[in-house]
Coordinates of C-alpha atoms and ligand atoms in Angstrom, one line a residue:
X89 CA -21.9 -41.9 -1.9
X90 CA -20.6 -40.6 1.9
X91 CA -16.9 -41.3 1.2
X92 CA -17.5 -38.7 -1.7
X93 CA -18.9 -36.9 1.4
X94 CA -16.2 -37.0 3.2
X95 CA -13.8 -36.6 0.9
X96 CA -15.0 -33.8 -0.4
X97 CA -15.7 -32.3 3.3
X98 CA -11.2 -33.0 4.6
X99 CA -10.9 -30.9 0.8
X100 CA -13.0 -28.5 2.5
X101 CA -11.6 -27.6 5.4
X102 CA -7.7 -27.8 3.8
X103 CA -9.1 -24.8 1.5
X104 CA -10.3 -22.8 4.5
X105 CA -6.8 -23.7 6.9
X106 CA -4.9 -21.9 3.2
X107 CA -7.7 -20.1 2.7
X108 CA -7.0 -18.5 6.7
X109 CA -3.2 -18.9 5.9
X110 CA -3.9 -16.4 3.0
X111 CA -2.5 -19.6 0.3
X112 CA -5.5 -18.8 -1.8
X113 CA -3.6 -20.5 -4.8
X114 CA -4.3 -23.4 -1.7
X115 CA -7.0 -22.9 -0.5
X116 CA -8.6 -22.6 -4.2
X117 CA -7.3 -26.4 -5.6
X118 CA -8.7 -27.6 -2.4
X119 CA -12.5 -25.8 -2.7
X120 CA -12.1 -27.4 -6.4
X121 CA -11.3 -30.1 -5.5
X122 CA -14.5 -30.8 -3.1
X123 CA -16.4 -29.6 -5.5
X124 CA -15.5 -32.6 -7.3
X125 CA -16.6 -34.3 -5.2
X126 CA -19.8 -33.0 -3.6
X127 CA -20.4 -29.9 -6.7
X128 CA -23.2 -27.3 -5.6
X129 CA -22.4 -27.7 -2.2
X130 CA -23.2 -24.4 -1.3
X131 CA -20.5 -22.4 1.2
X132 CA -17.5 -24.8 -0.5
X133 CA -19.2 -22.7 -4.2
X134 CA -19.2 -19.0 -1.8
X135 CA -15.5 -20.3 -0.1
X136 CA -14.1 -21.4 -3.5
X137 CA -15.9 -17.3 -4.4
X138 CA -14.8 -15.3 -1.8
X139 CA -10.5 -17.4 -2.7
X140 CA -11.5 -16.2 -6.7
X141 CA -11.8 -12.7 -4.6
X142 CA -9.3 -12.7 -2.6
X143 CA -7.1 -13.8 -6.2
X144 CA -8.1 -10.7 -8.2
X145 CA -10.4 -13.7 -10.4
X146 CA -13.3 -11.2 -9.9
X147 CA -15.0 -13.1 -13.7
X148 CA -14.8 -15.9 -11.9
X149 CA -15.7 -15.3 -8.6
X150 CA -18.4 -13.8 -9.2
X151 CA -20.0 -16.5 -12.0
X152 CA -19.3 -19.5 -9.1
X153 CA -21.0 -16.5 -6.6
X154 CA -23.6 -16.5 -8.1
X155 CA -24.9 -20.3 -8.6
X156 CA -24.0 -20.0 -4.5
X157 CA -26.9 -17.5 -4.7
X158 CA -29.4 -19.9 -6.5
X159 CA -28.0 -22.9 -4.9
X160 CA -28.6 -21.1 -1.0
X161 CA -30.8 -17.8 -1.4
X162 CA -30.8 -17.8 2.4
X163 CA -27.0 -16.7 2.6
X164 CA -25.5 -13.3 3.5
X165 CA -22.1 -14.2 3.1
X166 CA -22.7 -15.4 -0.7
X167 CA -24.3 -12.2 -1.9
X168 CA -21.8 -10.2 -0.5
X169 CA -18.9 -11.4 -1.6
X170 CA -20.7 -11.3 -4.9
X171 CA -21.1 -8.1 -4.6
X172 CA -18.0 -6.7 -3.8
X173 CA -16.6 -9.1 -6.5
X174 CA -19.2 -7.6 -8.6
X175 CA -18.5 -4.3 -7.7
X176 CA -14.9 -4.4 -8.9
X177 CA -16.2 -5.0 -12.2
X178 CA -17.8 -2.0 -12.1
X179 CA -21.1 -3.7 -12.4
X180 CA -22.2 -1.4 -9.1
X181 CA -26.1 -1.8 -9.9
X182 CA -26.1 -4.9 -9.9
X183 CA -22.9 -5.1 -6.7
X184 CA -25.2 -2.9 -5.1
X185 CA -29.1 -5.1 -4.9
X186 CA -26.5 -7.9 -4.1
X187 CA -24.8 -6.2 -1.2
X188 CA -29.0 -4.8 -0.1
X189 CA -29.6 -8.9 -0.5
X190 CA -26.5 -9.5 2.0
X191 CA -27.3 -6.9 4.8
X192 CA -31.5 -7.8 4.5
X193 CA -29.9 -11.3 6.2
X194 CA -27.1 -9.8 8.1
X195 CA -27.3 -6.2 8.6
X196 CA -24.3 -7.0 11.0
X197 CA -22.2 -7.3 8.4
X198 CA -19.7 -4.3 8.0
X199 CA -17.6 -4.6 5.3
X200 CA -20.7 -5.2 3.4
X201 CA -21.9 -1.6 4.6
X202 CA -18.8 -0.2 3.2
X203 CA -18.8 -1.7 0.3
X204 CA -22.4 -0.9 -0.3
X205 CA -21.3 3.2 1.7
X206 CA -18.2 3.5 -2.0
X207 CA -20.8 2.4 -4.8
X208 CA -22.8 4.7 -3.7
X209 CA -21.0 7.2 -4.2
X210 CA -19.7 5.9 -7.0
X211 CA -23.6 6.7 -8.7
X212 CA -23.2 10.0 -7.0
X213 CA -25.5 9.2 -4.2
X214 CA -23.6 11.1 -1.4
X215 CA -26.0 11.2 1.0
X216 CA -26.6 7.3 1.4
X217 CA -23.8 6.7 0.9
X218 CA -22.8 8.6 4.5
X219 CA -25.0 7.0 6.2
X220 CA -23.4 3.3 4.5
X221 CA -20.4 4.5 6.2
X222 CA -22.1 5.3 9.7
X223 CA -23.3 1.9 9.6
X224 CA -20.6 0.5 9.1
X225 CA -18.7 2.4 11.5
X226 CA -21.4 1.4 14.2
X227 CA -21.3 -2.8 12.6
X228 CA -17.7 -1.9 13.5
X229 CA -15.3 -1.0 10.5
X230 CA -11.9 0.3 11.2
X231 CA -13.7 4.2 12.6
X232 CA -10.6 6.3 11.3
X233 CA -10.4 4.9 7.9
X234 CA -14.4 4.8 7.0
X235 CA -14.7 8.8 9.0
X236 CA -12.1 9.5 6.0
X237 CA -14.9 8.4 3.9
X238 CA -17.6 10.5 4.9
X239 CA -15.0 13.2 5.0
X240 CA -14.0 13.2 1.9
X241 CA -17.7 13.5 1.1
X242 CA -18.3 15.7 3.2
X243 CA -15.2 18.3 3.2
X244 CA -15.8 18.8 7.0
X245 CA -13.4 17.2 9.5
X246 CA -10.7 16.3 7.4
X247 CA -7.9 14.7 8.8
X248 CA -4.5 15.9 7.4
X249 CA -3.0 13.3 6.1
X250 CA -4.8 9.6 4.3
X251 CA -4.9 6.8 6.9
X252 CA -2.5 4.7 5.9
X253 CA -4.0 1.1 6.1
X254 CA -6.3 3.0 3.2
X255 CA -3.1 4.1 0.9
X256 CA -1.6 0.1 1.7
X257 CA -5.3 -1.2 0.5
X258 CA -5.3 1.4 -2.5
X259 CA -1.6 0.7 -3.4
X260 CA -1.2 -3.1 -2.4
X261 CA -3.7 -4.4 -4.5
X262 CA -3.0 -1.8 -7.6
X263 CA 1.2 -2.9 -7.7
X264 CA 0.3 -5.5 -10.0
X265 CA -1.5 -3.9 -12.0
X266 CA -0.3 0.1 -11.7
X267 CA 2.2 0.7 -14.3
X268 CA 0.0 -0.5 -17.4
X269 CA -3.5 1.4 -16.1
X270 CA -1.9 4.4 -14.9
X271 CA 0.6 4.6 -18.1
X272 CA -1.1 3.0 -20.6
X273 CA -4.9 3.9 -19.7
X274 CA -4.7 7.2 -16.9
X275 CA -1.2 9.2 -19.0
X276 CA 1.1 9.5 -16.4
X277 CA 3.8 11.6 -17.3
X278 CA 4.4 12.8 -13.8
X279 CA 8.0 11.2 -13.4
X280 CA 9.1 13.0 -17.0
X281 CA 8.1 16.1 -16.4
X282 CA 9.3 15.8 -13.2
X283 CA 12.4 14.3 -14.4
X284 CA 13.7 17.8 -17.3
X285 CA 12.8 20.4 -14.9
X286 CA 15.8 19.1 -12.6
X287 CA 19.5 21.2 -13.9
X288 CA 21.7 19.4 -16.6
X289 CA 23.9 17.7 -13.8
X290 CA 24.6 14.4 -11.9
X291 CA 24.1 13.7 -7.7
X292 CA 25.5 11.6 -5.5
X293 CA 22.1 11.1 -3.3
X294 CA 18.5 11.4 -4.6
X295 CA 15.8 10.8 -2.3
X296 CA 12.5 9.4 -3.4
X297 CA 8.8 9.4 -1.7
X298 CA 6.2 7.7 -2.0
X299 CA 9.1 5.7 -4.7
X300 CA 5.8 3.8 -5.6
X301 CA 7.3 0.6 -8.3
X302 CA 9.9 3.4 -9.3
X303 CA 8.9 5.1 -12.2
X304 CA 10.5 8.3 -10.8
X305 CA 13.4 6.4 -9.9
X306 CA 13.1 5.1 -13.3
X307 CA 14.4 9.0 -14.5
X308 CA 16.2 9.9 -12.1
X309 CA 19.2 6.0 -12.0
X310 CA 21.1 7.1 -14.6
X311 CA 22.0 10.8 -13.8
X312 CA 22.0 9.8 -9.9
X313 CA 25.1 7.9 -7.8
X314 CA 23.1 6.8 -5.1
X315 CA 18.9 6.6 -5.0
X316 CA 16.5 5.8 -2.1
X317 CA 12.5 5.5 -2.3
X318 CA 10.8 5.1 0.1
X319 CA 7.2 4.3 -0.6
X320 CA 4.3 2.7 2.5
X321 CA 2.5 -0.2 0.5
X322 CA 4.6 -3.7 1.4
X323 CA 3.2 -4.2 -3.0
X324 CA 4.8 -1.0 -4.0
X325 CA 7.6 -1.5 -2.4
X326 CA 8.9 -5.1 -3.5
X327 CA 8.4 -4.3 -7.4
X328 CA 11.0 -1.9 -7.2
X329 CA 13.2 -3.9 -5.1
X330 CA 12.6 -6.0 -8.5
X331 CA 13.4 -3.6 -10.6
X332 CA 17.1 -2.7 -9.4
X333 CA 17.0 0.9 -10.1
X334 CA 17.2 1.4 -6.5
X335 CA 20.3 1.5 -4.0
X336 CA 18.0 1.2 -1.0
X337 CA 13.8 0.6 -1.2
X338 CA 12.0 1.5 2.7
X339 CA 9.0 0.3 3.4
X340 CA 7.9 3.0 6.2
X341 CA 5.6 6.7 6.3
X342 CA 7.8 9.4 4.1
X343 CA 7.4 11.8 7.1
X344 CA 8.3 8.7 9.7
X345 CA 11.6 8.6 7.7
X346 CA 12.4 12.0 6.9
X347 CA 12.5 12.0 10.4
X348 CA 14.7 8.7 10.6
X349 CA 17.2 10.2 8.2
X350 CA 20.5 12.4 8.2
X351 CA 20.9 16.3 8.0
X352 CA 21.3 16.8 5.5
X353 CA 22.1 13.7 2.9
X354 CA 20.2 14.1 -0.3
X355 CA 21.1 16.6 -3.4
X356 CA 17.9 15.9 -4.3
X357 CA 14.1 14.9 -2.9
X358 CA 11.5 13.5 -5.2
X359 CA 7.7 13.3 -4.8
X360 CA 5.6 11.5 -8.7
X361 CA 2.2 12.1 -7.6
X362 CA 2.2 11.4 -3.4
X363 CA 1.2 15.0 -1.5
X364 CA -2.1 13.8 -2.6
X365 CA -2.2 11.4 0.2
X366 CA -0.7 13.9 2.6
X367 CA -3.4 17.0 3.3
X368 CA -1.3 18.9 5.7
X369 CA 2.1 19.2 3.6
X370 CA 4.1 21.3 6.3
X371 CA 5.8 19.1 7.9
X372 CA 6.7 16.8 5.2
X373 CA 8.3 20.6 4.1
X374 CA 10.3 21.0 7.6
X375 CA 11.0 18.1 7.0
X376 CA 12.9 18.3 4.1
X377 CA 14.1 21.0 4.4
X378 CA 16.2 19.1 7.0
X379 CA 17.7 16.4 4.6
X380 CA 18.4 18.7 1.7
X381 CA 22.1 19.5 1.1
X382 CA 23.2 23.1 0.6
X383 CA 22.1 23.8 -3.5
X384 CA 19.6 20.6 -3.0
X385 CA 16.9 20.3 -5.1
X386 CA 13.1 19.2 -3.7
X387 CA 10.7 18.3 -6.9
X388 CA 7.4 17.6 -6.3
X389 CA 3.9 17.8 -8.4
X390 CA 0.3 18.8 -6.6
X391 CA -3.1 17.8 -7.8
X392 CA -4.8 21.6 -7.3
X393 CA -7.6 22.4 -5.4
X394 CA -11.0 24.4 -7.8
X395 CA -12.1 26.1 -5.2
X396 CA -9.2 27.8 -4.1
X397 CA -9.2 26.2 -0.1
X398 CA -5.6 26.0 0.6
X399 CA -6.0 22.3 1.6
X400 CA -9.3 20.1 0.3
X401 CA -9.8 16.9 1.2
X402 CA -11.7 16.1 -2.0
X403 CA -14.1 13.3 -3.0
X404 CA -11.6 11.5 -4.4
X405 CA -10.3 11.4 -2.1
X406 CA -7.2 12.5 -2.4
X407 CA -6.0 15.9 -1.3
X408 CA -5.7 19.1 -3.6
X409 CA -3.3 22.2 -3.2
X410 CA -3.7 25.6 -4.0
X411 CA -0.5 27.2 -5.7
X412 CA -0.9 30.1 -2.9
X413 CA -0.4 27.3 0.0
X414 CA 3.5 25.6 -2.2
X415 CA 4.3 28.7 -2.6
X416 CA 3.9 30.2 1.7
X417 CA 5.7 26.7 2.6
X418 CA 8.7 27.0 -0.1
X419 CA 8.6 30.7 2.0
X420 CA 8.8 29.3 4.6
X421 CA 11.6 27.1 4.1
X422 CA 13.7 30.0 2.6
X423 CA 13.5 27.4 -0.7
X424 CA 13.6 29.3 -3.0
X425 CA 11.1 29.1 -6.3
X426 CA 13.2 27.8 -9.4
X427 CA 10.6 26.8 -11.4
X428 CA 6.3 26.2 -11.0
X429 CA 4.5 24.7 -13.8
X430 CA 0.7 23.9 -14.4
X431 CA 0.1 20.9 -16.4
X432 CA -3.0 17.9 -15.3
X433 CA -0.6 14.7 -13.5
X434 CA -2.9 12.4 -15.2
X435 CA -6.2 11.5 -15.6
X436 CA -9.4 10.3 -14.0
X437 CA -13.0 8.5 -15.8
X438 CA -11.3 10.3 -18.7
X439 CA -11.0 14.2 -17.6
X440 CA -7.6 15.3 -16.7
X441 CA -7.0 15.9 -13.3
X442 CA -5.1 19.7 -13.1
X443 CA -1.5 19.2 -11.4
X444 CA 0.7 21.9 -10.2
X445 CA 4.8 20.5 -10.4
X446 CA 7.3 21.9 -8.0
X447 CA 11.3 22.5 -8.7
X448 CA 12.0 24.4 -4.9
X449 CA 16.5 24.8 -4.4
X450 CA 17.8 25.0 -1.1
X451 CA 20.1 28.2 -2.1
X452 CA 22.0 27.7 1.7
X453 CA 25.2 27.2 1.4
Ligands
SAM168 C1 0.2 7.3 -7.4 S1 1.4 6.3 -6.2 C2 3.0 7.4 -7.6 C3 4.1 7.0 -7.5 C4 5.2 7.2 -8.5 N1 6.2 8.1 -7.1 C5 5.8 7.1 -9.8 O1 5.5 8.7 -8.9 O2 4.8 5.9 -9.8 C6 1.3 6.7 -4.9 C7 2.9 6.5 -4.5 O3 2.3 6.7 -2.4 C8 2.5 6.3 -1.9 N2 2.7 7.4 -0.6 C9 1.4 7.4 -0.8 N3 1.0 8.1 0.6 C10 2.4 7.8 1.6 C11 2.7 8.1 2.8 N4 2.4 9.0 3.1 N5 4.7 7.7 3.0 C12 4.5 7.2 1.8 N6 4.1 6.2 1.1 C13 2.9 7.2 0.5 C14 1.9 4.5 -2.2 O4 2.0 3.3 -1.7 C15 2.2 5.0 -3.4 O5 2.4 4.1 -4.5

């Protein structure tokens, strides 16, 4: 019995070391090995559940975390992880109950206040969601990120751009299933529409802003000699590189990259479904104007505002822009508006997202 306990402890500690170093597959194997010596140990079950969350195995995570909460109902962390797993599975009401249990046991769990806020937002309980995000900030959660969540719900004090950390976390975790989900489930076809509206010519150089996994690049490659992609998310950049369509894929913020690019160095700049993560577009337009060659084209999408303001941060946590705003920026930058087309970008919760497709031309010679 003692020997089993010692072996279980060794595997457990090795699991914790792997987990802390981000080696989740190895951590998983160690926690499972530990449980084979001492089954039903709450802390091991809890760590195994947390590891499965990191591996995106939410169903199995929930199973083992439910067991952990049965073995030790006073383990706040187990309830907190169970809330996260259930939230990922779309079981909002169950997840909320678990988050409340975790917070009743330990009100200092900042990340659980944050999960709770997201759940309440999805459950259309905005005021309580805002209170939860405020509690998360008080408990030490990332303040700019949570202020952004609050601004998206209240519509007040929106920052000019989505915090980089939000974009990176969202798209790093989304990169694996991105294309199937976006194209099959959300009926995303923006890259094809944008490419279809470009003049039939060969381009010497093109820059794809927020290139993601490379869906836009796929459309452009046959007509472009040198194709560069830029994206903030490391995992999206990894996917785009694997695809082998781009001559270079840079992990950077759109505006930062444009500022470092040479003047008039691209004949074509594209941004498909990206400006909804950038609120204030004037700096991007100015920067694109600088890097665009004479007779170069700038093709992009925006989500269209419903209420009519120039820029709106929506509860979806994406920005929408008005047609008038896009037109006034084009005028300000001396771009010629070759075409504007209102067309849904994709769906969200089975509803089409109203969008504007824009093709601008740099007429300067
Ligand atoms: C919805 S995806 C679209 C990807 C691709 N353009 C497509 O059509 O499939 C948005 C992408 O923009 C990237 N992104 C958002 N804000 C960004 C920023 N400020 N700088 C660079 N990339 C950004 C995200 O990481 C993500 O890969």
